[in-house]
Each structure stands twice: as C-alpha cells, then as structure tokens.
Amino acid sequence: MTPAQPRVDTIPTPGTTPAGTPGDRAGARTRTAPGPAERVEPAATDVAAGTDAASAGTGPRRRWPHRRRDLAVYGAFLLVAVWVTSQLWMDPAGRVASLYSSDPAQVQFFLAHSVRVVLHGEFPFYTDQFNHPDGVNLMANTAILGLGIPMVPVTLLFGPAVTFVLLVTVALAGTASAWYFVLSRHVVRHPAAAVVGGWLCGFSPAMLSHASWHPNIISQFLLPFIVWRVLLLTRGRRPVRDGVVLALLVTYQAFINEEILLFTALACGAFLLAVLAQRRHLWSATWRPLGTGLAVCALVAGTLLAYPLYIQFAGPMAYHGLSATVQGYGNDIAAFFAPGSPTIGGDQGANLDLAPNYSEENAFFGWSLVLIAVGIVVWLRREVVVRALAFTALFFAVLSLGERVSWWDRELVTGPWEWLVRLPLLDAVVPTRFGLITTVAIGLLLALAVDRALALPVADPRTVRTVVVAALVVALLPIVPMPLQVVSRPAVPDFVTSGQWRRYVAADQTLVPVPVPSMGATHGMRWAASQNLDFKIPGGYFLAPRSGNTGDAGRFGGRPSGIGDLLAEVAATGRAENLDDRRRRRALDELRHWRAAILVLPVDQQHAGPLRRTVEQIAGPARREQDVWMWDVRSLTDQGTTS
C-alpha cells in the first residue's frame, strides 16, 4: 500500500526543485513518491502555507531539455503577441487603435522625451516642451522612463510610433513569459500548468483591453519576481539581501507604472494576511525576517526614489488626486461574466455599458472561466494557498466595482470604494483596474488546478489529460485574443517632417497646431514626437492641477484656454465663429503667453475651411506652405508678453 502523501505548509521554495527544472539534469532522473522515512516536515517560517506536494508518482522523462522547452514557450507567447498587434505592425505610424487615439499620442510624446533625456541631458521628471510655458510634471503623468530610455535606439532609428507597437508586443509576451518562468521554477511542477497560468496573466481580456493604449500598464514582467521576492522574505534565510533585491525591482517598476506597483503591494498584503489568518502560528516565526526585509527594501527604494517622488508630489505642476471622472470608473458586476471585446467571444456593442470605456475592460472573464474558477476553489478548498488566492481575487473584484455597485448599468448600492477613495495614494487609483489583481489571482488558481490534476494518482493518465484539456478549452476559448482593431490616422504633415518649420520657430517659441492640442486633439503631440520634441507646443493631453496651481486637485489639461476651446468647438461642429474685438484681443493675449511663432493647420484636416476662417480673424490671411496652412504671428506675439 502506497504511503499517504504529506502536507507541506509552504509554496515550493527555490530550493525545492520542481519536475522539469535544471535539477533533473535534462530528464535523466524521475521522481517517486516519498516513503515514510522521507516525510517532508512543514517549515514554520513559511507564510505561504497549504500547498500539497505536487509530484505524486513517477514522472515521465522529458523529451526536451528545459531550456529548449522554455524557449519554445517564450517563442509561442511572442507569436501570440505579434498576432494581437499584427494590424498595428502593418503601418505603425499610420494606424492607431480604434475608438480612441489620445493615449498612443501621449505615449509617443513621452518616448520622444526619453530621447532628449539621453541625448541632451534634459531633466527627466518635468518638461515644458508641451503645455508651454507652464509645463508638465512627468513623474505625475507616468512618463514610462523605465521603458522609454532602454528603447531610445529604436526610437531614434524608427520613430516613436514603431517603438510604441514594439513595447505593446514585448509587454504582452514578456508578462506571460515572466509568469511562466516563476510558476515553473517555484510554484508548480508540471510545465503545462505554468504555461496556462502565464497565458492568462499575459493575454487576459484586461491585458488586451489596455494593449491598444497603455503599454505601461501591461508591462507587468517584473511583477512575478516582485511577488516571489516578497514571499522569500517570509522564509528568513537572507532578509537583507532579499530586501535589497526587492528594492531594486520596486524602483525599476516605479519608473514603468506606479499604480501597478501599488496594486502589487496591496495584493501581496491581502494574500499574506489571508494566509496568516489560517495559519496564525506562522506569524511568530515570520514577522522578524519579513519586517527586516521590508525595512531594508523601504530604505533602499526610498533613497533611490526620494527625489523623483518629491518632484511628483511637491514639484512644479504637482496635483493631488485624480480627476473626479476617472475616480468614478468602476466595473459593472455583469462585466465579470462577459468575454472581453478584443477576444474571439467578445461583443463590443454588448460591452458598451459594462465598462467605463473600451480601454478599461478590466474584468470580462466570461461565464465559463468564472464557473471553472469557482469549481477550482471548491475542489482545492483544503489548500491554504487556494483559499488565500480566492480571498484576494474576490476582495479586489469587489473594490473594482467602484463607488457605485451596478448590474447591467443599473445602480444597486454604494460600494466600499466610496470610503476608501479619499485615503492617501488611493485617491490616485482608478478603481476598475483592481480587476487586474483578480485576473492574476485567477491565473494562479488555474495553474495550481492544472498542476494538481496532472499529478492525480490514476490508472489512466490520458483520461486526466483529456479532461484537463477539455476544461481549459471551455474556460479559455471564449477569451482567446484576436488582433487589436485599428483605424487610419492622419499622417504627420510634410511641413513638419521636412523641417520647414525650423525657419520660423526659435528654441523659446512655440508651434501652435490647429486645433490646439488637448485630450481630444493630440495630433500636434505626434508632430512634436516625430521631431524628437525639437519644438514646443501649447496645451496637450496630460494630468495637471486645476488652473495650473501646483497642489490643486488633478484634471486633464492645463489652464482653461479661450482660443483652445474656440477652435475645439469649430473642429467638432464645422461652423466658423464670428469673433468680436474682445475675443480677438483675448486670443492674441494667449498667443503671446505661449510665445507663439506660427499656427499650423493641415490642408486635409477635417473642417479645415471653418478652422481657417476662424483663425484668419485673429492672425490675418493664411499662407500655404507645402501641405499646411500657416500663420506667421511673430510680429504679433513679439510685441509683449502677458502672464
């Protein structure tokens, strides 16, 4: 009679060699169930408790060495990422994700700023190259320096549009690969389980939703290593060294996306608390190494990030709290049961009322995956880790509902976020994005379930494999990723790309695109990015304090602009405005404030005629220069400046 398998109160440690890792010497040895003399004792210092031994019975010999297997997995993830971004790759500069084009233009502007940081030594955390002369606090605007600076050679050679698409592709594949690596080395014994977990973490509907617009949010390839390093601290082996390593990871992630870093910290805290609530005896052996490691991490990361964070919260154009509109973004309960729009089972029209917008579909698992996730928790409910993951997934799913809990766009009750949104740091969080934590928790549950199923001691393993594959097809087929939908966008004018603008615009002057750059009109930001920000522009799409007063609550855009609002209305309605002397004088005052040298209107701009007639009432007749209408206003704006 085979002895019963022991319970191991720990997630497998780095020292526990899973099947299919280098310790197997390319499959030269097989594993057998431990006998009574080999019983594994639980480690009292391990917080991550409750995972059963995963390798029961004799394991099969591997056909490939682990490195070739890993390369095959990484290559497969990369191919899927290329498939998802294929429509963008066909013309990176001429195509953009459908529905919204503002965020890609902003990211391209930030990528061009990274070029200036490297080549010209510009200050990395603030710039006045847009929203001139007030400028923009880049630390408070996710300037993605951690992504942009390594990509400077690509941006210089191919332009920021190509870099944007490359970042999206690498972020999707890299996140999936990172989770696969950590899962296969430290958590599960069967490579297939790690592949499944990595797949969902890297290509979930939430990740696909952000892929069209937010490469900083989907660049989560450091998160698995951060999570694992936090768990290592509970083991107390080398808390100082592990704390330093964790600090370096945290610091780098802060320059990719601070919000995702905050989510990771909150998720780790919730998971560890859930484990300790079930295994209270572990606390006495865990608090000292965990506290030491976290203190070291806080000291090192705090030192490295002290100045950037000072600029973010107290520097020029700093703001406190997000726009009230964004703070109200929450998931509809029904969103958890519908497939995401960018998936094979998604329906963009049906999802219209279930998410704040198509770039924030942070749930959308589909009925089948939700039901299978619940089934996994019921099946493996005896495992402490499974119960802790289930709590983490549910807790952040509830927070993601936002301040008003709704079902199919019908408000039901007030959500718990109503009382949390005013807390420090949390006032800068978009609540719907808590669904990203739920996504990772479900991915880990799925990986553990596959691992446990494949390790079941049954007479016919082929039957188990068939059932596992069938369950995965049912769960994941509705959310298989599809290529991101794209639309064409106007090319950067030849007047800009040829450098003709240099004849008119000095270093301390601005080129004013018509309409003035704003959240809904970001083509001018792409013009500047294509020239590595060699000219300044007024306005733009960014977060700043209201009325430009440092320390005020945040809003999208800078100071209110009369001429900006005027031209935005003409661009939207196609009706030229008749200006009186007062409005003309106010417009000229704003041009002087911006130190405008020229105004530029593309000939093929929508409603170019009404826009031209409106601007001519301010700056006189336009002159045709290549493919734009241009107004040289230096003689008007050099007469004086106003603040």
XYZ file of C-alpha atoms in Angstrom:
643
model
C 0.000 0.000 0.000
C 1.441 3.377 -1.005
C 2.011 5.670 1.961
C -0.113 8.826 2.072
C 1.422 11.975 0.666
C 2.421 14.521 3.305
C 1.020 18.015 3.620
C 3.676 20.681 3.098
C 2.851 24.033 4.673
C 4.636 26.042 2.042
C 4.721 27.118 -1.550
C 7.641 25.165 -3.069
C 10.804 27.127 -2.346
C 13.609 27.906 -4.796
C 15.468 25.075 -3.172
C 12.678 22.625 -3.968
C 13.394 21.505 -7.494
C 10.174 21.099 -9.486
C 9.937 18.476 -12.172
C 11.319 19.849 -15.357
C 13.901 22.190 -13.810
C 17.686 22.085 -14.154
C 17.956 19.837 -11.099
C 16.532 16.964 -13.154
C 19.569 17.122 -15.440
C 17.535 17.274 -18.639
C 15.227 14.471 -17.609
C 17.909 11.987 -16.609
C 16.063 11.162 -13.374
C 12.454 10.543 -12.461
C 10.624 11.331 -9.250
C 8.937 8.887 -6.939
C 6.578 9.448 -4.075
C 8.456 9.826 -0.770
C 8.312 6.984 1.641
C 7.687 7.248 5.373
C 11.334 7.966 6.091
C 11.313 10.805 3.570
C 8.325 12.608 5.020
C 8.627 16.366 4.406
C 8.154 18.465 7.517
C 6.411 21.832 7.230
C 8.606 24.899 7.530
C 7.344 27.044 10.385
C 8.794 30.152 8.777
C 6.883 29.736 5.508
C 3.915 32.100 5.311
C 2.658 30.725 2.007
C 1.126 27.647 3.528
C -1.054 24.824 2.430
C 0.210 23.672 -0.953
C 0.118 19.894 -1.327
C 3.139 18.084 -2.699
C 2.653 18.224 -6.423
C 4.669 15.339 -7.746
C 2.932 12.123 -6.747
C 4.011 9.012 -8.555
C 6.669 8.544 -11.158
C 7.127 11.493 -13.526
C 7.711 10.922 -17.233
C 11.092 11.526 -18.816
C 11.242 14.831 -20.609
C 11.765 14.876 -24.354
C 13.479 18.275 -24.417
C 15.959 19.855 -22.039
C 14.257 22.541 -20.009
C 15.957 25.404 -21.831
C 14.664 24.395 -25.224
C 11.224 23.891 -23.748
C 11.344 27.339 -22.195
C 12.477 28.920 -25.459
C 9.599 27.225 -27.244
C 7.131 28.642 -24.701
C 8.632 32.130 -24.942
C 8.546 31.912 -28.730
C 4.894 30.836 -28.687
C 3.968 33.752 -26.418
C 5.822 36.131 -28.741
C 3.953 34.792 -31.771
C 0.635 35.351 -29.997
C 1.682 38.900 -29.108
C 2.624 39.572 -32.742
C -0.764 38.160 -33.798
C -2.540 40.501 -31.376
C -0.638 43.566 -32.664
C -0.484 42.473 -36.315
C -2.811 45.194 -37.603
C -0.660 47.867 -35.960
C 2.566 46.366 -37.325
C 1.312 46.781 -40.893
C 1.633 50.575 -40.554
C 2.754 51.746 -37.089
C 2.753 55.440 -37.997
C -0.478 55.363 -39.993
C -2.673 53.182 -37.780
C -3.987 53.500 -34.269
C -6.387 51.556 -32.097
C -9.982 52.255 -32.997
C -12.252 54.387 -30.794
C -9.524 56.375 -29.016
C -6.247 57.859 -30.279
C -5.200 60.141 -27.416
C -3.207 57.752 -25.233
C -0.930 56.413 -28.015
C -0.050 60.007 -28.966
C 0.767 60.790 -25.337
C 2.957 57.685 -25.018
C 4.812 58.587 -28.223
C 5.448 62.059 -26.810
C 6.907 60.507 -23.649
C 9.097 58.184 -25.734
C 10.491 61.198 -27.575
C 11.151 62.845 -24.207
C 13.292 59.826 -23.244
C 15.409 60.515 -26.323
C 16.008 64.071 -25.148
C 16.908 62.839 -21.665
C 19.589 60.542 -23.082
C 20.948 62.697 -25.916
C 20.565 66.202 -24.460
C 20.654 65.566 -20.730
C 17.227 67.113 -20.181
C 15.587 66.921 -16.786
C 13.684 63.614 -16.814
C 10.833 64.424 -14.414
C 9.460 67.681 -15.823
C 9.221 69.317 -19.248
C 7.844 72.479 -20.828
C 8.006 71.067 -24.353
C 4.237 70.811 -24.145
C 1.770 72.872 -22.157
C 4.277 75.667 -22.635
C 5.066 77.763 -20.644
C 3.572 76.051 -17.558
C 4.972 72.627 -18.414
C 4.008 69.165 -17.186
C 5.077 67.135 -14.161
C 6.151 63.893 -15.832
C 6.511 61.891 -12.616
C 2.807 62.549 -12.033
C 1.985 61.538 -15.620
C 3.618 58.107 -15.977
C 6.330 59.178 -18.398
C 7.447 55.495 -18.661
C 11.144 56.326 -18.363
C 11.756 52.695 -17.431
C 10.519 51.680 -20.884
C 11.419 54.738 -22.950
C 15.104 55.030 -22.052
C 16.021 51.415 -22.977
C 14.118 51.939 -26.236
C 15.980 55.120 -27.236
C 17.957 53.385 -30.041
C 14.716 52.047 -31.556
C 13.023 55.439 -31.272
C 15.959 57.171 -32.945
C 16.133 54.666 -35.804
C 12.447 54.048 -36.494
C 10.456 56.717 -34.662
C 8.205 56.665 -31.580
C 5.264 55.055 -33.451
C 7.302 51.903 -34.097
C 8.592 51.930 -30.520
C 5.010 52.112 -29.238
C 3.938 48.978 -31.130
C 7.132 47.163 -30.142
C 6.525 47.966 -26.480
C 2.984 46.614 -26.638
C 4.187 43.411 -28.278
C 7.060 42.865 -25.853
C 4.889 43.749 -22.842
C 2.282 41.085 -23.637
C 4.818 38.358 -24.418
C 7.152 39.410 -21.603
C 4.458 39.373 -18.924
C 3.243 35.918 -19.956
C 6.830 34.630 -20.101
C 7.749 36.075 -16.701
C 4.786 34.432 -15.000
C 5.582 31.153 -16.755
C 9.193 31.356 -15.540
C 8.316 31.998 -11.892
C 5.497 29.470 -11.836
C 7.561 26.726 -13.481
C 10.564 27.299 -11.214
C 8.914 27.880 -7.859
C 5.203 27.078 -7.714
C 4.081 24.182 -9.937
C 5.793 21.023 -11.077
C 4.171 20.498 -14.457
C 5.288 22.890 -17.227
C 1.823 22.786 -18.782
C 0.386 24.313 -15.603
C 2.905 27.160 -15.782
C 2.050 27.742 -19.442
C -1.648 28.046 -18.623
C -1.013 30.444 -15.747
C 1.377 32.562 -17.806
C -1.072 32.634 -20.713
C -3.950 34.032 -18.664
C -1.757 36.557 -16.842
C -0.275 37.805 -20.119
C -3.208 37.610 -22.531
C -6.277 38.105 -20.359
C -9.100 40.318 -21.681
C -7.948 43.071 -19.312
C -4.426 43.000 -20.741
C -5.777 43.023 -24.298
C -8.018 45.963 -23.452
C -5.079 48.062 -22.260
C -2.793 46.875 -25.063
C -4.210 49.349 -27.554
C -3.455 52.343 -25.370
C -1.412 51.643 -22.222
C 1.907 49.796 -22.702
C 2.911 50.976 -19.229
C 0.005 49.110 -17.617
C 0.555 45.843 -19.489
C 4.323 45.878 -18.870
C 4.000 43.582 -15.858
C 7.065 41.422 -16.455
C 8.664 42.473 -13.138
C 5.604 41.681 -11.033
C 6.092 37.890 -10.746
C 9.619 38.451 -9.467
C 8.458 41.129 -7.011
C 5.769 38.802 -5.666
C 8.186 35.916 -5.331
C 10.764 38.096 -3.572
C 8.139 39.175 -1.041
C 7.333 35.519 -0.323
C 11.037 34.736 0.043
C 11.261 37.293 2.832
C 8.906 35.148 4.909
C 11.445 32.313 4.908
C 14.058 34.375 6.754
C 17.119 32.978 5.007
C 18.753 36.209 3.776
C 16.331 39.014 4.566
C 18.852 41.817 3.998
C 19.992 40.579 0.601
C 16.445 39.728 -0.447
C 15.279 43.148 0.727
C 17.906 44.860 -1.446
C 16.922 42.806 -4.499
C 13.255 43.588 -3.871
C 14.095 47.300 -3.581
C 15.814 47.319 -6.971
C 12.816 45.631 -8.583
C 10.440 48.064 -6.893
C 12.497 51.057 -8.018
C 12.526 49.981 -11.643
C 8.796 49.209 -11.610
C 8.146 52.710 -10.248
C 9.566 54.119 -13.497
C 7.260 51.874 -15.532
C 3.975 52.362 -13.682
C 3.467 53.276 -10.029
C -0.200 52.305 -9.981
C 0.592 48.700 -10.911
C 3.327 48.703 -8.257
C 0.780 49.841 -5.668
C -1.612 47.098 -6.792
C 1.149 44.520 -6.381
C 1.888 45.693 -2.840
C -1.808 45.618 -1.915
C -2.253 42.157 -3.436
C 0.771 40.749 -1.589
C -0.521 42.227 1.662
C -4.010 40.794 1.197
C -2.631 37.358 0.285
C -0.248 37.194 3.243
C -2.942 38.324 5.667
C -5.267 35.646 4.294
C -2.591 33.004 4.846
C -1.776 34.182 8.367
C -5.456 34.233 9.276
C -5.493 30.499 8.536
C -2.055 29.646 9.979
C -1.649 32.031 12.902
C 1.238 30.048 14.353
C 3.391 31.114 11.395
C 3.342 34.751 12.459
C 5.783 34.321 15.343
C 8.443 32.868 13.050
C 7.704 35.149 10.113
C 7.341 38.700 11.343
C 11.033 39.265 12.085
C 12.537 38.279 8.671
C 9.600 39.811 6.823
C 9.892 43.047 8.780
C 13.661 43.161 8.298
C 13.431 42.584 4.571
C 10.662 45.129 4.081
C 12.562 47.691 6.157
C 15.664 47.203 4.012
C 13.529 47.441 0.878
C 11.885 50.647 2.123
C 15.257 52.187 2.999
C 16.950 51.365 -0.313
C 13.974 52.030 -2.585
C 13.060 55.129 -0.570
C 16.562 56.503 -1.032
C 16.565 55.817 -4.767
C 13.074 57.225 -5.295
C 13.132 60.092 -2.795
C 13.895 62.868 -5.276
C 11.592 61.621 -8.088
C 8.745 61.265 -5.573
C 9.456 64.736 -4.205
C 9.071 66.115 -7.735
C 5.888 64.092 -8.219
C 4.129 65.279 -5.072
C 5.721 68.688 -4.382
C 7.428 69.729 -7.593
C 6.149 72.094 -10.283
C 2.688 71.275 -11.648
C 2.121 68.613 -8.998
C -1.504 67.726 -8.301
C -3.298 65.859 -5.529
C -5.849 63.267 -6.587
C -7.199 62.267 -9.971
C -9.977 63.863 -11.934
C -13.359 63.067 -10.359
C -14.469 61.472 -13.635
C -11.691 58.875 -13.572
C -12.091 58.236 -9.848
C -15.638 57.105 -10.598
C -14.586 54.415 -13.063
C -15.801 51.043 -11.785
C -16.633 47.607 -13.137
C -20.223 46.530 -13.631
C -20.912 43.177 -11.933
C -22.102 41.793 -15.267
C -18.691 42.628 -16.758
C -17.154 39.649 -14.958
C -19.360 37.240 -16.899
C -18.934 38.670 -20.427
C -15.974 37.988 -22.745
C -13.752 40.989 -23.441
C -14.184 42.978 -26.644
C -10.741 42.060 -28.108
C -11.440 38.288 -27.810
C -12.960 35.652 -30.059
C -16.168 35.617 -27.998
C -16.330 39.354 -27.349
C -19.107 41.664 -28.465
C -18.095 45.318 -28.493
C -21.690 46.508 -28.650
C -22.833 44.308 -25.763
C -19.951 45.527 -23.602
C -20.745 49.188 -24.171
C -22.412 49.760 -20.777
C -20.304 47.332 -18.738
C -17.014 49.252 -18.599
C -16.065 52.936 -18.368
C -14.676 52.667 -21.904
C -13.076 50.087 -24.155
C -9.603 50.823 -22.803
C -10.732 49.874 -19.269
C -12.275 46.419 -19.671
C -10.601 45.151 -16.515
C -12.842 42.124 -15.861
C -14.633 40.298 -18.723
C -13.630 36.716 -17.906
C -16.729 35.093 -19.389
C -19.185 32.747 -17.681
C -17.158 29.597 -18.286
C -13.919 30.842 -16.709
C -15.768 32.285 -13.701
C -17.589 28.998 -13.091
C -14.425 26.935 -13.500
C -12.560 29.277 -11.122
C -15.293 28.750 -8.526
C -15.085 24.989 -9.138
C -11.315 25.072 -8.589
C -11.758 26.785 -5.236
C -14.362 24.221 -4.175
C -12.195 21.301 -5.333
C -8.966 22.530 -3.706
C -10.602 24.262 -0.759
C -8.415 22.369 1.732
C -5.302 24.144 0.471
C -4.410 27.306 2.349
C -2.885 28.935 -0.740
C -6.029 28.329 -2.778
C -8.241 29.870 -0.105
C -5.888 32.858 0.156
C -5.904 33.369 -3.609
C -9.687 33.097 -3.675
C -9.962 35.764 -0.970
C -7.547 38.039 -2.836
C -9.437 37.637 -6.118
C -12.823 38.319 -4.522
C -11.633 41.220 -2.358
C -10.191 43.187 -5.253
C -13.080 42.269 -7.531
C -15.379 43.976 -5.026
C -13.122 47.046 -4.841
C -13.059 47.229 -8.643
C -16.815 47.866 -8.645
C -16.053 51.449 -7.638
C -18.155 53.858 -5.611
C -21.479 52.699 -7.090
C -22.178 48.969 -7.485
C -24.196 48.301 -10.650
C -25.673 45.419 -12.621
C -26.090 45.975 -16.348
C -25.644 49.707 -15.816
C -28.331 49.846 -13.099
C -27.043 51.175 -9.802
C -27.709 48.837 -6.852
C -25.845 50.007 -3.742
C -22.936 52.139 -2.617
C -19.617 50.332 -2.946
C -16.820 50.183 -0.346
C -14.646 52.333 -2.589
C -16.812 55.284 -1.542
C -14.999 55.259 1.836
C -11.517 54.400 0.563
C -11.146 56.798 -2.353
C -10.063 59.716 -0.164
C -7.171 57.884 1.522
C -3.609 58.919 0.620
C -2.316 57.206 -2.545
C -5.696 55.580 -3.141
C -7.017 58.938 -4.342
C -4.755 58.466 -7.387
C -6.107 54.980 -8.227
C -8.596 54.119 -10.971
C -10.773 51.549 -9.106
C -11.795 49.495 -12.128
C -8.145 48.484 -12.503
C -8.278 46.453 -9.294
C -9.702 43.839 -11.661
C -6.131 43.309 -12.878
C -5.321 41.774 -9.478
C -8.305 39.447 -9.778
C -7.017 38.393 -13.199
C -3.630 37.341 -11.811
C -5.227 35.505 -8.867
C -7.448 33.514 -11.247
C -4.443 32.769 -13.438
C -2.588 31.336 -10.447
C -5.634 29.299 -9.393
C -5.854 27.876 -12.891
C -2.161 26.938 -12.848
C -2.480 25.221 -9.467
C -5.560 23.311 -10.611
C -3.851 22.019 -13.761
C -0.812 21.040 -11.706
C -2.898 19.147 -9.145
C -4.989 17.414 -11.805
C -1.959 16.187 -13.743
C -0.469 14.806 -10.509
C -3.526 12.722 -9.587
C -2.582 9.069 -8.964
C -4.911 7.448 -11.515
C -4.576 4.291 -13.586
C -5.077 6.080 -16.922
C -3.285 9.470 -17.033
C -4.544 10.018 -20.574
C -8.086 10.367 -19.281
C -6.980 13.038 -16.834
C -5.138 14.922 -19.568
C -8.208 14.783 -21.779
C -10.424 16.171 -19.034
C -7.905 18.932 -18.267
C -7.633 19.958 -21.914
C -11.420 19.944 -22.303
C -11.871 22.109 -19.198
C -9.235 24.571 -20.428
C -10.908 24.809 -23.828
C -14.258 25.549 -22.197
C -12.695 28.143 -19.876
C -10.312 29.913 -22.250
C -11.719 29.550 -25.765
C -14.255 32.411 -25.383
C -11.434 34.776 -24.379
C -8.829 33.741 -26.956
C -7.196 37.005 -28.123
C -7.933 38.491 -31.517
C -5.940 41.168 -33.393
C -6.489 44.635 -31.999
C -8.890 46.686 -34.103
C -7.333 49.723 -35.761
C -8.240 52.757 -37.840
C -6.151 55.020 -40.027
C -4.929 58.306 -38.631
C -3.653 61.444 -40.385
C -0.002 61.428 -41.332
C 2.353 63.952 -39.781
C 2.394 66.892 -42.266
C 5.325 67.131 -44.675
C 5.781 70.680 -43.407
C 6.800 69.154 -40.067
C 8.730 66.085 -41.203
C 10.759 68.078 -43.761
C 11.902 70.518 -41.085
C 10.372 73.513 -42.870
C 9.051 74.703 -39.516
C 12.650 75.399 -38.370
C 12.711 78.582 -40.487
C 10.135 80.159 -38.182
C 10.291 78.657 -34.679
C 13.082 79.574 -32.265
C 14.013 77.482 -29.226
C 11.971 79.640 -26.843
C 8.902 79.842 -29.098
C 6.023 77.500 -29.818
C 4.453 75.949 -32.859
C 0.682 76.058 -32.348
C -1.218 73.229 -34.068
C -4.795 73.995 -35.107
C -6.839 72.891 -33.225
C -4.774 73.454 -30.090
C -3.575 70.125 -28.584
C -5.901 68.747 -25.907
C -7.309 65.432 -24.702
C -9.427 65.144 -27.844
C -6.912 66.619 -30.295
C -3.499 65.011 -29.911
C -2.181 65.096 -33.490
C 0.050 68.030 -32.575
C 1.714 65.883 -29.907
C 2.562 63.312 -32.586
C 4.032 66.077 -34.738
C 6.351 67.111 -31.917
C 7.237 63.493 -31.087
C 8.206 62.843 -34.718
C 10.784 65.648 -34.380
C 12.089 64.407 -31.008
C 10.377 67.391 -29.349
C 12.627 69.919 -31.096
C 9.762 72.430 -30.945
C 7.452 73.347 -28.085
C 3.651 73.266 -28.258
C 0.950 74.743 -26.023
C -1.680 72.543 -24.449
C -1.670 68.771 -24.795
C -3.105 65.666 -23.156
C -1.829 65.229 -19.596
C -2.833 65.492 -15.955
C -2.192 68.773 -14.161
C -3.530 70.754 -11.212
C -6.677 72.744 -11.875
C -5.962 76.229 -13.233
C -2.254 75.418 -13.261
C -1.852 75.949 -9.494
C 0.573 73.424 -8.030
C -1.062 71.283 -5.346
C -4.644 71.584 -6.581
C -6.746 68.547 -7.468
C -5.920 66.970 -10.812
C -7.677 67.461 -14.132
C -6.961 66.636 -17.752
C -5.250 69.559 -19.468
C -3.737 72.809 -18.271
C -5.172 76.254 -17.714
C -8.501 76.964 -19.421
C -7.840 78.393 -22.899
C -10.248 80.635 -24.750
C -8.680 80.107 -28.166
C -8.262 76.392 -27.431
C -11.936 75.961 -26.559
C -12.953 78.089 -29.546
C -11.002 76.044 -32.099
C -12.088 72.749 -30.473
C -15.731 73.757 -30.918
C -15.183 74.700 -34.568
C -13.348 71.401 -35.177
C -16.261 69.473 -33.660
C -19.161 71.332 -35.289
C -17.671 72.526 -38.572
C -19.161 76.002 -38.036
C -16.860 79.025 -38.211
C -17.148 81.559 -35.411
C -17.550 85.327 -35.893
C -15.278 86.986 -33.326
C -15.729 90.392 -31.781
C -12.804 92.626 -30.778
C -12.800 91.345 -27.205
C -12.407 87.689 -28.226
C -9.721 88.605 -30.773
C -7.727 90.501 -28.136
C -8.046 87.615 -25.707
C -6.846 85.177 -28.364
C -3.828 87.361 -29.132
C -3.011 87.598 -25.432
C -2.955 83.801 -25.235
C -0.696 83.546 -28.286
C 1.687 85.993 -26.608
C 1.554 83.979 -23.386
C 2.511 80.863 -25.366
C 5.219 82.810 -27.275
C 3.674 81.503 -30.469
C 5.760 81.761 -33.647
C 3.417 80.081 -36.136
C -0.018 78.480 -36.240
C -0.273 75.372 -38.432
C -3.423 73.813 -39.929
C -3.139 70.735 -42.187
C -4.870 71.293 -45.529
C -6.666 67.946 -45.231
C -7.731 68.493 -41.598
C -11.436 67.796 -41.058
C -13.360 71.091 -41.175
C -10.195 72.842 -42.354
C -12.263 75.568 -44.062
C -14.151 76.778 -40.963
C -10.992 76.485 -38.861
C -9.044 78.567 -41.374
C -11.688 81.294 -41.493
C -11.808 81.450 -37.702
C -8.034 81.728 -37.280
C -7.824 84.374 -40.022
C -9.976 86.672 -37.864
C -7.192 86.515 -35.249
C -3.960 86.262 -37.228
C -4.823 87.520 -40.712
C -4.679 85.653 -44.043
C -3.116 82.180 -44.113
C -0.190 81.228 -46.317
C 0.067 77.801 -47.984
C 3.306 76.014 -47.080
C 3.575 72.501 -48.531
C 0.597 70.570 -47.086
C -0.468 73.068 -44.388
C -1.979 76.491 -43.940
C 0.407 78.595 -41.865
C 0.150 81.878 -39.977
C 3.396 83.637 -39.027
C 2.421 85.545 -35.881
C 5.852 86.562 -34.637
C 5.183 90.199 -35.393
C 2.055 89.989 -33.217
C 3.417 87.972 -30.304
C 6.771 89.766 -30.023
C 5.019 93.000 -29.049
C 4.979 91.878 -25.419
C 4.055 89.042 -23.152
C 1.395 88.554 -20.542
C 1.060 86.041 -17.790
